[in-house]
Every structure is written in C-alpha cells, then in structure tokens.
CSV table of C-alpha atoms in Angstrom, one decimal:
chain,number,residue,atom,x,y,z
J,1,MET,CA,13.4,22.2,2.3
J,2,GLN,CA,12.8,18.7,3.5
J,3,SER,CA,9.3,17.7,4.5
J,4,ALA,CA,8.3,16.8,8.0
J,5,LEU,CA,8.2,13.2,6.9
J,6,GLY,CA,11.6,13.5,5.3
J,7,ARG,CA,13.1,14.8,8.5
J,8,GLU,CA,11.5,12.0,10.5
J,9,LEU,CA,12.9,9.4,8.1
J,10,SER,CA,16.4,11.0,8.2
J,11,ALA,CA,16.3,10.9,12.0
J,12,LEU,CA,15.2,7.3,12.1
J,13,PHE,CA,17.8,6.4,9.5
J,14,LYS,CA,20.5,8.0,11.6
J,15,ARG,CA,19.3,6.1,14.6
J,16,VAL,CA,19.5,2.8,12.8
J,17,GLY,CA,22.9,3.8,11.5
J,18,GLU,CA,24.1,4.2,15.1
J,19,MET,CA,22.7,0.8,15.8
J,20,ALA,CA,24.6,-0.6,12.8
J,21,GLU,CA,27.9,0.7,14.2
J,22,LEU,CA,27.2,-0.7,17.6
J,23,ALA,CA,26.1,-4.0,16.1
J,24,GLU,CA,29.3,-4.3,14.0
J,25,ARG,CA,31.5,-3.5,17.0
J,26,THR,CA,29.6,-6.1,19.1
J,27,VAL,CA,30.0,-8.8,16.5
J,28,ARG,CA,33.7,-8.1,16.1
J,29,ALA,CA,34.4,-8.0,19.8
J,30,SER,CA,32.5,-11.3,20.3
J,31,ILE,CA,34.3,-13.2,17.6
J,32,ASP,CA,37.7,-11.8,18.7
J,33,ALA,CA,37.1,-12.8,22.3
J,34,PHE,CA,36.0,-16.3,21.3
J,35,LEU,CA,38.9,-16.9,19.0
J,36,SER,CA,41.4,-15.7,21.7
J,37,GLY,CA,39.6,-17.5,24.5
J,38,ASP,CA,38.8,-14.2,26.4
J,39,GLU,CA,35.9,-13.7,28.7
J,40,ALA,CA,33.7,-10.9,27.3
J,41,GLY,CA,30.2,-11.9,28.4
J,42,ILE,CA,29.5,-8.9,30.6
J,43,GLN,CA,30.4,-6.3,28.0
J,44,LEU,CA,28.6,-8.2,25.2
J,45,ARG,CA,25.5,-8.6,27.3
J,46,SER,CA,25.3,-4.9,27.9
J,47,TRP,CA,25.8,-4.1,24.2
J,48,SER,CA,23.3,-6.7,23.2
J,49,ASP,CA,20.7,-5.3,25.6
J,50,GLU,CA,21.4,-1.8,24.2
J,51,LEU,CA,20.8,-3.0,20.7
J,52,ARG,CA,17.6,-4.6,21.8
J,53,SER,CA,16.3,-1.5,23.4
J,54,MET,CA,17.3,0.6,20.4
J,55,GLN,CA,15.4,-1.7,18.2
J,56,GLU,CA,12.3,-1.3,20.3
J,57,SER,CA,12.6,2.5,20.1
J,58,VAL,CA,13.1,2.4,16.3
J,59,GLU,CA,10.1,0.2,16.0
J,60,GLY,CA,8.0,2.6,18.1
J,61,ARG,CA,9.1,5.6,16.1
J,62,ALA,CA,8.5,3.8,12.8
J,63,VAL,CA,4.9,3.0,13.9
J,64,GLU,CA,4.4,6.6,14.9
J,65,ILE,CA,5.6,7.8,11.5
J,66,ILE,CA,3.2,5.4,9.8
J,67,ALA,CA,0.3,6.6,12.0
J,68,ARG,CA,1.1,10.3,11.5
J,69,TYR,CA,2.3,10.5,7.9
J,70,GLN,CA,0.9,7.5,6.2
J,71,PRO,CA,4.0,7.2,4.0
J,72,VAL,CA,3.8,5.6,0.6
J,73,ALA,CA,6.1,4.3,-2.2
J,74,ALA,CA,9.8,4.8,-1.4
J,75,ASP,CA,9.0,6.4,2.0
J,76,LEU,CA,6.9,3.4,3.0
J,77,ARG,CA,9.5,1.0,1.8
J,78,ARG,CA,12.1,2.9,3.8
J,79,VAL,CA,10.1,2.7,7.0
J,80,LYS,CA,9.5,-1.0,6.6
J,81,SER,CA,13.1,-1.6,5.8
J,82,LEU,CA,14.3,0.4,8.8
J,83,MET,CA,12.1,-1.7,11.1
J,84,LYS,CA,13.4,-4.9,9.6
J,85,VAL,CA,17.0,-3.9,9.5
J,86,SER,CA,16.9,-2.7,13.1
J,87,TYR,CA,15.6,-6.2,14.1
J,88,ASP,CA,18.4,-7.9,12.1
J,89,LEU,CA,20.9,-5.7,13.9
J,90,SER,CA,19.5,-6.6,17.3
J,91,ARG,CA,19.9,-10.2,16.3
J,92,PHE,CA,23.6,-9.6,15.6
J,93,GLY,CA,23.8,-8.4,19.1
J,94,ARG,CA,22.0,-11.4,20.5
J,95,TYR,CA,24.1,-14.0,18.6
J,96,ALA,CA,27.3,-12.1,19.6
J,97,TYR,CA,26.2,-12.4,23.2
J,98,ASP,CA,25.4,-16.1,22.7
J,99,ILE,CA,28.9,-16.7,21.4
J,100,ALA,CA,30.3,-15.0,24.5
J,101,ARG,CA,28.1,-17.2,26.6
J,102,THR,CA,29.6,-20.4,25.1
J,103,LEU,CA,32.4,-20.3,27.6
J,104,GLU,CA,30.0,-19.8,30.5
J,105,LEU,CA,27.7,-22.6,29.3
J,106,ILE,CA,30.2,-25.4,28.8
J,107,GLY,CA,32.8,-24.4,31.3
J,108,PRO,CA,36.5,-23.6,30.7
J,109,TYR,CA,38.2,-25.6,28.1
J,110,GLY,CA,41.8,-25.8,27.1
J,111,PRO,CA,43.2,-24.4,23.9
J,112,CYS,CA,41.1,-25.8,21.1
J,113,GLU,CA,42.1,-26.4,17.6
J,114,LEU,CA,39.5,-24.3,15.8
J,115,GLY,CA,40.9,-24.7,12.3
J,116,ALA,CA,38.2,-24.2,9.7
J,117,VAL,CA,35.9,-22.3,11.9
J,118,ARG,CA,38.4,-19.4,11.9
J,119,GLY,CA,38.1,-18.9,8.2
J,120,MET,CA,34.3,-19.1,8.6
J,121,ALA,CA,34.4,-16.3,11.2
J,122,GLU,CA,36.5,-14.1,9.0
J,123,LYS,CA,34.0,-14.5,6.2
J,124,ALA,CA,31.0,-13.9,8.5
J,125,VAL,CA,32.5,-10.7,9.8
J,126,TYR,CA,33.1,-9.7,6.2
J,127,VAL,CA,29.6,-10.4,5.1
J,128,ILE,CA,28.0,-8.7,8.1
J,129,SER,CA,30.1,-5.6,7.6
J,130,ALA,CA,29.3,-5.6,3.9
J,131,SER,CA,25.6,-5.8,4.6
J,132,ILE,CA,25.9,-2.9,7.0
J,133,ARG,CA,27.8,-0.8,4.5
J,134,ALA,CA,25.2,-1.6,1.8
J,135,PHE,CA,22.5,-0.4,4.2
J,136,LEU,CA,24.3,2.8,5.3
J,137,ASN,CA,25.2,3.8,1.7
J,138,ASP,CA,22.1,2.6,-0.2
J,139,ASP,CA,24.5,0.5,-2.1
J,140,LEU,CA,22.4,-1.7,-4.4
J,141,GLU,CA,25.3,-3.5,-6.1
J,142,LEU,CA,26.9,-4.5,-2.8
J,143,ALA,CA,23.6,-5.6,-1.4
J,144,ARG,CA,23.0,-7.8,-4.4
J,145,GLY,CA,26.4,-9.6,-3.8
J,146,ILE,CA,25.6,-10.6,-0.2
J,147,ASP,CA,23.5,-13.7,-1.0
J,148,ALA,CA,26.4,-15.4,-2.8
J,149,MET,CA,28.8,-14.6,0.1
J,150,ASP,CA,26.3,-16.2,2.4
J,151,SER,CA,26.2,-19.4,0.3
J,152,GLU,CA,29.9,-19.8,0.9
J,153,ILE,CA,29.4,-19.5,4.6
J,154,ASP,CA,26.6,-22.1,4.5
J,155,ALA,CA,28.9,-24.4,2.6
J,156,MET,CA,31.7,-23.9,5.1
J,157,TYR,CA,29.2,-24.5,8.0
J,158,ILE,CA,28.1,-27.8,6.6
J,159,GLU,CA,31.6,-28.9,5.9
J,160,TYR,CA,32.7,-27.8,9.4
J,161,VAL,CA,30.0,-29.8,11.1
J,162,LYS,CA,30.6,-32.9,9.0
J,163,GLY,CA,34.3,-32.7,9.6
J,164,ALA,CA,33.9,-32.1,13.4
J,165,VAL,CA,31.8,-35.2,13.6
J,166,ARG,CA,34.0,-37.3,11.4
J,167,GLU,CA,37.2,-36.4,13.3
J,168,PRO,CA,36.1,-35.0,16.7
J,169,PRO,CA,38.6,-33.2,18.8
J,170,GLU,CA,39.8,-35.0,21.9
J,171,ASP,CA,38.1,-32.6,24.3
J,172,PHE,CA,34.4,-32.8,23.7
J,173,ARG,CA,34.1,-29.3,25.1
J,174,CYS,CA,36.1,-28.1,22.1
J,175,LEU,CA,33.6,-29.9,19.8
J,176,ALA,CA,30.6,-28.3,21.5
J,177,ALA,CA,32.2,-24.8,21.5
J,178,GLY,CA,33.2,-25.1,17.8
J,179,LEU,CA,29.8,-26.3,16.7
J,180,LEU,CA,27.9,-23.6,18.7
J,181,PHE,CA,30.2,-20.9,17.4
J,182,ALA,CA,29.8,-22.1,13.8
J,183,ARG,CA,26.0,-22.2,14.2
J,184,HIS,CA,25.9,-18.7,15.5
J,185,LEU,CA,28.1,-17.4,12.7
J,186,GLU,CA,25.8,-19.1,10.2
J,187,ARG,CA,22.7,-17.5,11.7
J,188,MET,CA,24.4,-14.0,11.8
J,189,ALA,CA,25.3,-14.4,8.1
J,190,ASP,CA,21.6,-15.1,7.4
J,191,HIS,CA,20.6,-11.8,9.0
J,192,ALA,CA,23.2,-10.1,6.9
J,193,VAL,CA,21.3,-11.5,3.9
J,194,TYR,CA,18.0,-10.3,5.3
J,195,ILE,CA,19.5,-6.8,5.6
J,196,SER,CA,20.7,-6.9,2.0
J,197,LYS,CA,17.2,-7.9,0.9
J,198,SER,CA,15.7,-5.0,2.8
J,199,VAL,CA,18.2,-2.7,1.1
J,200,ILE,CA,17.2,-4.1,-2.3
J,201,TYR,CA,13.5,-3.8,-1.5
J,202,MET,CA,13.9,-0.3,-0.2
J,203,LEU,CA,15.7,0.9,-3.3
J,204,THR,CA,13.8,-1.0,-6.0
J,205,GLY,CA,10.6,-2.4,-4.5
J,206,GLN,CA,11.7,-5.8,-5.6
J,207,VAL,CA,11.2,-8.8,-3.3
J,208,ASP,CA,12.4,-12.2,-4.2
A,1,MET,CA,-20.6,-2.8,-33.2
A,2,GLY,CA,-19.9,-4.3,-29.8
A,3,ARG,CA,-16.7,-6.0,-28.7
A,4,ASN,CA,-16.5,-8.8,-26.4
A,5,SER,CA,-14.5,-7.8,-23.4
A,6,GLY,CA,-15.8,-9.7,-20.4
A,7,GLU,CA,-12.9,-8.6,-18.3
A,8,PHE,CA,-13.9,-4.9,-18.3
A,9,LYS,CA,-17.2,-3.2,-17.4
A,10,ILE,CA,-16.0,0.0,-19.0
A,11,GLU,CA,-13.2,0.4,-21.4
A,12,THR,CA,-11.8,3.4,-23.1
A,13,GLU,CA,-9.7,3.4,-26.2
A,14,ASP,CA,-7.6,6.5,-27.1
A,15,LEU,CA,-10.2,8.7,-25.6
A,16,ASN,CA,-9.8,12.4,-26.0
A,17,VAL,CA,-12.0,15.2,-24.7
A,18,TRP,CA,-11.7,18.9,-25.7
A,19,PHE,CA,-13.6,21.9,-24.4
A,20,TRP,CA,-13.4,24.3,-27.3
A,21,ASN,CA,-9.6,24.1,-28.0
A,22,LYS,CA,-8.6,23.0,-24.6
A,23,HIS,CA,-7.4,19.3,-24.7
A,24,VAL,CA,-8.6,18.0,-21.3
A,25,VAL,CA,-8.4,14.2,-21.7
A,26,LYS,CA,-5.6,12.9,-23.9
A,27,GLY,CA,-5.3,9.5,-25.6
A,28,PHE,CA,-6.8,7.8,-22.5
A,29,SER,CA,-7.0,4.0,-22.7
A,30,ILE,CA,-8.1,2.2,-19.5
A,31,GLY,CA,-10.1,-0.9,-18.6
A,32,ILE,CA,-12.4,-0.6,-15.5
A,33,ARG,CA,-13.0,-4.0,-13.9
A,34,ALA,CA,-16.5,-5.1,-12.9
A,35,ASN,CA,-17.4,-5.4,-9.2
A,36,CYS,CA,-14.3,-3.5,-8.3
A,37,ILE,CA,-13.6,0.0,-6.9
A,38,THR,CA,-11.3,1.9,-9.2
A,39,ALA,CA,-9.9,5.2,-8.0
A,40,ILE,CA,-8.8,7.9,-10.4
A,41,MET,CA,-6.4,10.3,-8.6
A,42,GLY,CA,-4.5,13.2,-9.7
A,43,PRO,CA,-4.0,16.9,-9.0
A,44,SER,CA,-6.8,19.4,-9.5
A,45,GLY,CA,-7.4,20.3,-13.1
A,46,CYS,CA,-5.8,17.1,-14.4
A,47,GLY,CA,-9.1,16.0,-16.1
A,48,LYS,CA,-10.3,13.4,-13.6
A,49,THR,CA,-13.9,14.7,-13.5
A,50,THR,CA,-14.1,15.1,-17.3
A,51,LEU,CA,-12.9,11.5,-17.7
A,52,LEU,CA,-15.6,10.4,-15.3
A,53,ARG,CA,-18.2,12.4,-17.1
A,54,ALA,CA,-17.2,10.7,-20.4
A,55,PHE,CA,-18.3,7.4,-18.9
A,56,ASN,CA,-22.0,8.4,-19.1
A,57,ARG,CA,-21.8,11.2,-21.7
A,58,MET,CA,-22.3,14.0,-19.2
A,59,ASN,CA,-19.8,16.1,-21.1
A,60,ASP,CA,-22.4,16.2,-24.0
A,61,MET,CA,-24.2,18.8,-21.9
A,62,ILE,CA,-21.3,21.2,-21.8
A,63,GLU,CA,-21.1,23.7,-24.6
A,64,GLY,CA,-17.9,23.4,-26.7
A,65,SER,CA,-17.1,19.8,-25.7
A,66,ARG,CA,-15.9,17.4,-28.3
A,67,THR,CA,-14.9,13.7,-27.9
A,68,SER,CA,-12.9,11.3,-30.0
A,69,GLY,CA,-11.9,7.7,-29.4
A,70,SER,CA,-14.2,5.2,-27.8
A,71,VAL,CA,-15.8,4.4,-24.5
A,72,TYR,CA,-17.3,0.9,-24.2
A,73,LEU,CA,-19.8,-0.2,-21.6
A,74,ASP,CA,-20.0,-4.0,-21.6
A,75,GLY,CA,-18.3,-3.9,-25.0
A,76,GLU,CA,-20.8,-1.5,-26.6
A,77,ASP,CA,-19.6,1.9,-27.8
A,78,ILE,CA,-21.6,4.4,-25.8
A,79,ASN,CA,-20.9,7.2,-28.3
A,80,SER,CA,-22.6,5.4,-31.1
A,81,ASN,CA,-25.7,7.2,-32.4
A,82,ARG,CA,-27.8,4.2,-31.5
A,83,THR,CA,-27.1,4.8,-27.8
A,84,ASP,CA,-30.1,5.8,-25.7
A,85,VAL,CA,-28.5,8.4,-23.5
A,86,VAL,CA,-31.2,8.3,-20.9
A,87,GLU,CA,-30.8,4.6,-20.6
A,88,LEU,CA,-27.0,5.0,-20.5
A,89,ARG,CA,-27.3,7.4,-17.5
A,90,ARG,CA,-29.6,4.9,-15.8
A,91,ARG,CA,-27.0,2.2,-16.1
A,92,VAL,CA,-24.1,4.5,-15.2
A,93,GLY,CA,-25.2,6.7,-12.2
A,94,MET,CA,-23.3,9.5,-10.6
A,95,VAL,CA,-22.7,10.9,-7.2
A,96,PHE,CA,-21.2,14.4,-6.9
A,97,GLN,CA,-18.8,16.1,-4.6
A,98,LYS,CA,-21.3,18.1,-2.7
A,99,PRO,CA,-24.4,16.3,-1.5
A,100,ASN,CA,-27.2,17.8,-3.7
A,101,PRO,CA,-30.5,16.4,-2.5
A,102,PHE,CA,-33.6,17.9,-4.1
A,103,PRO,CA,-35.6,20.2,-1.7
A,104,LYS,CA,-38.1,17.5,-1.3
A,105,SER,CA,-38.8,14.7,1.2
A,106,ILE,CA,-36.3,11.9,1.7
A,107,TYR,CA,-38.8,9.6,0.0
A,108,ASP,CA,-39.4,11.8,-3.0
A,109,ASN,CA,-35.6,12.1,-3.5
A,110,VAL,CA,-35.2,8.4,-3.8
A,111,ALA,CA,-38.4,7.9,-5.8
A,112,PHE,CA,-37.5,10.6,-8.2
A,113,GLY,CA,-35.6,8.5,-10.7
A,114,PRO,CA,-37.9,5.5,-10.8
A,115,ARG,CA,-40.9,7.9,-11.3
A,116,ILE,CA,-39.1,9.4,-14.3
A,117,HIS,CA,-38.5,6.0,-15.6
A,118,GLY,CA,-42.3,5.3,-15.4
A,119,VAL,CA,-42.7,3.5,-12.1
A,120,ARG,CA,-46.2,4.6,-10.8
A,121,ASP,CA,-47.2,1.7,-8.5
A,122,LYS,CA,-47.0,2.9,-4.9
A,123,ARG,CA,-46.1,-0.5,-3.5
A,124,LYS,CA,-43.4,-0.9,-6.1
A,125,LEU,CA,-42.0,2.6,-5.3
A,126,ASP,CA,-42.1,1.9,-1.5
A,127,GLU,CA,-40.1,-1.2,-2.2
A,128,ILE,CA,-37.5,0.6,-4.3
A,129,VAL,CA,-37.2,3.4,-1.8
A,130,ARG,CA,-36.6,1.0,1.0
A,131,PHE,CA,-34.2,-1.2,-0.9
A,132,SER,CA,-32.1,1.8,-2.1
A,133,LEU,CA,-32.0,3.3,1.4
A,134,GLU,CA,-30.9,0.0,2.8
A,135,GLU,CA,-28.2,-0.4,0.1
A,136,ALA,CA,-27.0,3.1,1.0
A,137,ALA,CA,-26.9,2.2,4.7
A,138,LEU,CA,-29.3,5.0,5.5
A,139,TRP,CA,-32.6,3.1,6.1
A,140,ASP,CA,-32.3,2.7,9.8
A,141,GLU,CA,-31.6,6.3,10.3
A,142,VAL,CA,-34.5,7.7,8.3
A,143,LYS,CA,-37.2,5.0,8.2
A,144,ASP,CA,-39.4,6.9,10.6
A,145,ARG,CA,-39.1,10.2,8.9
A,146,LEU,CA,-39.3,9.4,5.2
A,147,HIS,CA,-41.5,12.4,4.5
A,148,GLU,CA,-39.3,14.9,6.2
A,149,SER,CA,-37.3,17.3,4.0
A,150,ALA,CA,-34.0,15.8,2.9
A,151,LEU,CA,-32.4,19.1,3.6
A,152,ARG,CA,-32.8,18.4,7.3
A,153,LEU,CA,-30.3,15.5,7.1
A,154,SER,CA,-26.7,15.9,8.1
A,155,GLY,CA,-24.1,16.3,5.3
A,156,GLY,CA,-23.0,12.6,5.5
A,157,GLN,CA,-26.7,11.5,5.5
A,158,GLN,CA,-27.4,13.7,2.5
A,159,GLN,CA,-24.5,12.1,0.6
A,160,ARG,CA,-25.8,8.6,1.4
A,161,LEU,CA,-29.2,9.8,0.3
A,162,CYS,CA,-27.7,10.9,-3.0
A,163,ILE,CA,-26.2,7.4,-3.3
A,164,ALA,CA,-29.6,5.9,-2.5
A,165,ARG,CA,-31.1,8.1,-5.2
A,166,ALA,CA,-28.5,6.9,-7.7
A,167,LEU,CA,-29.2,3.3,-6.7
A,168,ALA,CA,-33.0,3.6,-7.1
A,169,VAL,CA,-32.8,3.3,-10.9
A,170,ALA,CA,-30.8,0.0,-10.6
A,171,PRO,CA,-27.6,1.2,-12.2
A,172,GLU,CA,-24.7,-1.1,-13.0
A,173,VAL,CA,-21.9,1.5,-12.5
A,174,ILE,CA,-21.7,4.2,-9.9
A,175,LEU,CA,-19.4,7.1,-10.7
A,176,MET,CA,-18.4,9.1,-7.6
A,177,ASP,CA,-16.8,12.4,-7.9
A,178,GLU,CA,-15.0,13.4,-4.7
A,179,PRO,CA,-18.0,12.0,-2.7
A,180,CYS,CA,-16.4,12.7,0.7
A,181,SER,CA,-14.6,15.9,0.3
A,182,ALA,CA,-17.4,17.9,2.0
A,183,LEU,CA,-17.7,15.3,4.8
A,184,ASP,CA,-16.2,14.8,8.3
A,185,PRO,CA,-14.1,11.7,9.0
A,186,ILE,CA,-16.9,9.7,10.5
A,187,SER,CA,-19.3,10.4,7.6
A,188,THR,CA,-16.3,9.7,5.3
A,189,SER,CA,-15.7,6.3,6.8
A,190,LYS,CA,-19.4,5.4,6.5
A,191,ILE,CA,-19.3,6.2,2.8
A,192,GLU,CA,-16.1,4.3,2.4
A,193,GLU,CA,-17.6,1.3,4.1
A,194,LEU,CA,-20.6,1.7,1.9
A,195,MET,CA,-18.5,1.7,-1.2
A,196,ARG,CA,-16.9,-1.6,-0.2
A,197,ARG,CA,-20.3,-3.1,0.2
A,198,LEU,CA,-21.6,-1.7,-3.1
A,199,LYS,CA,-18.9,-3.2,-5.2
A,200,ARG,CA,-20.5,-6.6,-4.7
A,201,ASN,CA,-23.4,-5.6,-6.9
A,202,TYR,CA,-22.0,-2.6,-8.8
A,203,THR,CA,-18.9,-1.3,-10.4
A,204,VAL,CA,-17.6,1.8,-8.6
A,205,VAL,CA,-15.4,4.4,-10.1
A,206,LEU,CA,-14.1,7.0,-7.6
A,207,VAL,CA,-12.5,10.3,-8.5
A,208,THR,CA,-10.5,11.6,-5.5
A,209,HIS,CA,-7.5,13.8,-4.7
A,210,ASN,CA,-7.4,12.2,-1.3
A,211,MET,CA,-4.8,9.6,-1.9
A,212,GLN,CA,-5.3,7.9,1.4
A,213,GLN,CA,-8.9,7.4,0.5
A,214,ALA,CA,-7.8,5.7,-2.8
A,215,ALA,CA,-5.4,3.6,-0.8
A,216,ARG,CA,-8.1,2.6,1.7
A,217,VAL,CA,-10.9,1.7,-0.6
A,218,ALA,CA,-9.8,1.1,-4.2
A,219,ASP,CA,-8.9,-2.2,-5.7
A,220,TYR,CA,-7.3,-0.5,-8.6
A,221,THR,CA,-5.9,3.0,-8.8
A,222,ALA,CA,-5.1,5.1,-11.8
A,223,PHE,CA,-2.9,8.2,-11.6
A,224,MET,CA,-3.8,10.9,-14.1
A,225,TYR,CA,-1.7,14.0,-14.9
A,226,LEU,CA,-2.4,16.8,-17.4
A,227,GLY,CA,-5.1,14.7,-19.1
A,228,GLU,CA,-3.0,11.6,-19.5
A,229,LEU,CA,-3.0,8.2,-17.8
A,230,ILE,CA,0.4,8.0,-16.2
A,231,GLU,CA,0.1,4.7,-14.3
A,232,TYR,CA,-2.7,2.2,-13.5
A,233,GLY,CA,-2.6,-0.9,-11.5
A,234,GLU,CA,-3.5,-2.7,-8.3
A,235,THR,CA,-3.8,-0.2,-5.5
A,236,SER,CA,-1.3,-2.0,-3.2
A,237,ARG,CA,1.3,-1.9,-5.9
A,238,ILE,CA,0.7,1.7,-6.8
A,239,PHE,CA,1.2,2.8,-3.2
A,240,GLU,CA,4.0,0.5,-2.4
A,241,ARG,CA,6.1,0.4,-5.6
A,242,PRO,CA,4.9,2.8,-8.3
A,243,GLU,CA,6.8,2.3,-11.5
A,244,LYS,CA,6.6,5.8,-12.8
A,245,GLU,CA,8.7,8.6,-11.4
A,246,LEU,CA,5.7,11.0,-11.7
A,247,THR,CA,3.5,8.7,-9.7
A,248,GLU,CA,6.1,8.3,-7.0
A,249,ARG,CA,6.6,12.1,-6.8
A,250,TYR,CA,2.8,12.8,-6.6
A,251,ILE,CA,2.0,10.2,-4.0
A,252,THR,CA,5.0,11.1,-1.8
A,253,GLY,CA,4.1,14.7,-2.0
A,254,ARG,CA,7.2,15.8,-3.8
A,255,PHE,CA,5.3,17.3,-6.6
A,256,GLY,CA,6.0,20.4,-8.6
C-alpha cells in the first residue's frame, strides 16, 4: 500500500510526464516548421500557453504537498525536482513559440541557406529528448551524459555565430532568422541540462 | 584525566548502557557541539532517553544499570570517581516530557534549585527567579502572580516554568526529553522559539520522535535505532539527503 504522500507524488509525476510529452512534441513541431519555412505560430502559441498553465498547476500542487506532508529526503528532492523540471519544460514551450515567432517578427524571407544550424537543431532535439527520457525513467546514467552533449551544442552555436558574421548571407533576414534560431536552440539545450541536473539531484542528492 | 576537545561540549566514546542484561545503548560515539541544538531522534524504545540520561548520570539512579565507555563534559570524564554528581547535574540540567512543577508557588519552583545549592539571600533569589523566568520567556505572563500555585498554569506555561527551574542553577547544558509532546501547537512553537534563544547561552540536547520538530529547531540531528547511532550530521543534510538507508526509511515513514 502506497502512502498518501506516495500517491500524491505519483500523481504529480504523472502530470509532469504529460507535460514532458507535450513539451517534446512542441519543440519538434517548432523546429520542423522553422526548417521547412512553415507558419506554425498559432498552434505553438496554444501549446506554449498550455505548458505554462500546466507548470503553474504543478507548482501549486507541489506547494500543497509540502504544506500538507512536509516531505523529507528522497520525497523532498522529488517534489523540488518536479517543480524545477516543470519550469524547464514550460521554457521549452516558450522557446519553441519564440522560434515560430521569428517569421512573424522579421517578415517573410526567401529560402535561406541554413547550413550548420540544421545540424545544431538535430543535436538540440536529441539532447532535449534525452533529458526528458532520463527524467521519465529515472535514468541516472543518461542524465549524467547530457552535460557533454550540451557542450557540443554550445560549441556549434559559437561556431555558427562567428561563421554567420564572417560570411553573412545576402539576405540579412536570413542572418537574423538563423541567429535567433541558433540562440533559442542553445537556450533550450541549457534547460535540458537543468533537467538532467534535477534528475541527478533527485536520485542521488548530489548538486554540482 | 581530561582531554582537550574544544569543539565539543559533550562527547561520548564507545558508550554502552545496560539495564540488567538488556543492552540499551550500544557503542555510541558522538560529539555534541557547544551553543547548538542537537536533536536525537529515533523510534520509541531505541534508547534515546537512556542516552540523554547518560549525559548527567541519571541512569545511576536506576537499579540494574551499568555503563561502559566514556562521556566527557568539556573534556572531563563524568564517570570518573572524582566527579561530583550533584555539581554535574547542576551543570547539565534536564527538562522532561510531562511538565512536572512542584506543588508549590511559581516562585518557589524556580528558587528550589538555588536554595538547595545554598543561596539564602532574598534579593539574590529574587534576581535569579526573575532572570530564569525571563530566560524561559515566562516572566511577563507570571510576574504579577509569582506566589500563586504553579499547578494553576497552563501546560505550556508549566513546561516553560520547568525550563526556568532548570535554568535557575546556571547550567551549561540543557537536556530536553520530548519537551513538547504533551503541548498544543502554540505552546510547542513557544518552546521551540525558546530553544533557539537558549542556544546562545547554553548547549541544548533534544530528544524527540517528532521529526518535524527536529527539522525545525535542531542544528544537528542524530538518528538512533536499536541503541546504535545510525547517522549524525547537520539537520539540513539529514533531512534533504540522508546517507544511510535506515535514516531515509525512518524519516520518510517507510519504516518496518
């Protein structure tokens, strides 16, 4: 028989798991739309808003659990991690929406040579999905590998920015779009790292 | 022979206590830091109270008790035959689970200890009574009725009176054995606030099976199980990331 606190934590975990699925779908949709030049702002905005409101409800329930059960040790770490992870997931949604807004912000642009940023997008999707899997499966080993993946993305980001400035594309809108996209990818990957750190903290109590 | 251990007010080394052939405290080694609140938690019957009573040799009064190993107070072995036990119990006072005021006036309760220790001067006694009641955060509530019976006070007030009584003999260490278990939440929070204040001038050791109380007030927490010290460390660490599986199971309520 699970305790009342155990049941509450399972329910909260399930809720954050649903958020994780939606967040991953949102990120993928946003990146696909950007790379293929599709308009997806309306759909992404609604998903992003949904993630945001789910995050608020998770936070509310987590605070209620703390107030009612005063969890300690692994239970306490799980509550804290669920709050933090739900925030990171809502940031995925927000950046995904920001990517979709690029088109709206800088106006229509012709086909852009996106080159290196495509590879960065692939890596970012991979690291985001890995962080989510690590969280859903309490996978410590996977979580511990995320930081190194992020370093690769950071390096690609720096290289991309330098390259774009050195040899800017003819259409300055392509430059702006590429830079914003790369920036958002880099930020999302950072949140994947935060998620992995929450998983490590939750499972081991270690913070670095 | 004393040992120089400035870091710890009380230190035990391989302490064992038996009652007849029942081994109640087993190979216990712990250092209690001065001017801190140290909580000792553990399930009922794990030996917490016996451990606490070993700190001022109260177990001596129980028939069939036997002790081995050492307990040092400021580096001096309290079990040595040169120890003045009355003086030891002055330096290491105790507050019990149930408030146990004497059926006397508030004033006489507090003045009881100093009188036993030979204080006769009325002005000196008045001063001690006032100081102790102030230290115990009770003065304002009783200053106009010092000569009323202590038994007319509420439970929470009686417990603070018992703390004042313990303070009246100018102790260095205050041992508290479940001091709030008979009190309501408001009285409990007053006693907890008082403990936090007292640690400035005293070393407080608190036995409790209320884990949240340990988490709220203690600087250091020890977890004791079946007479043994399982884990000891800063309270924040013990409650956030205990190292021992047993501690984890006990504090998260997944025990036995």
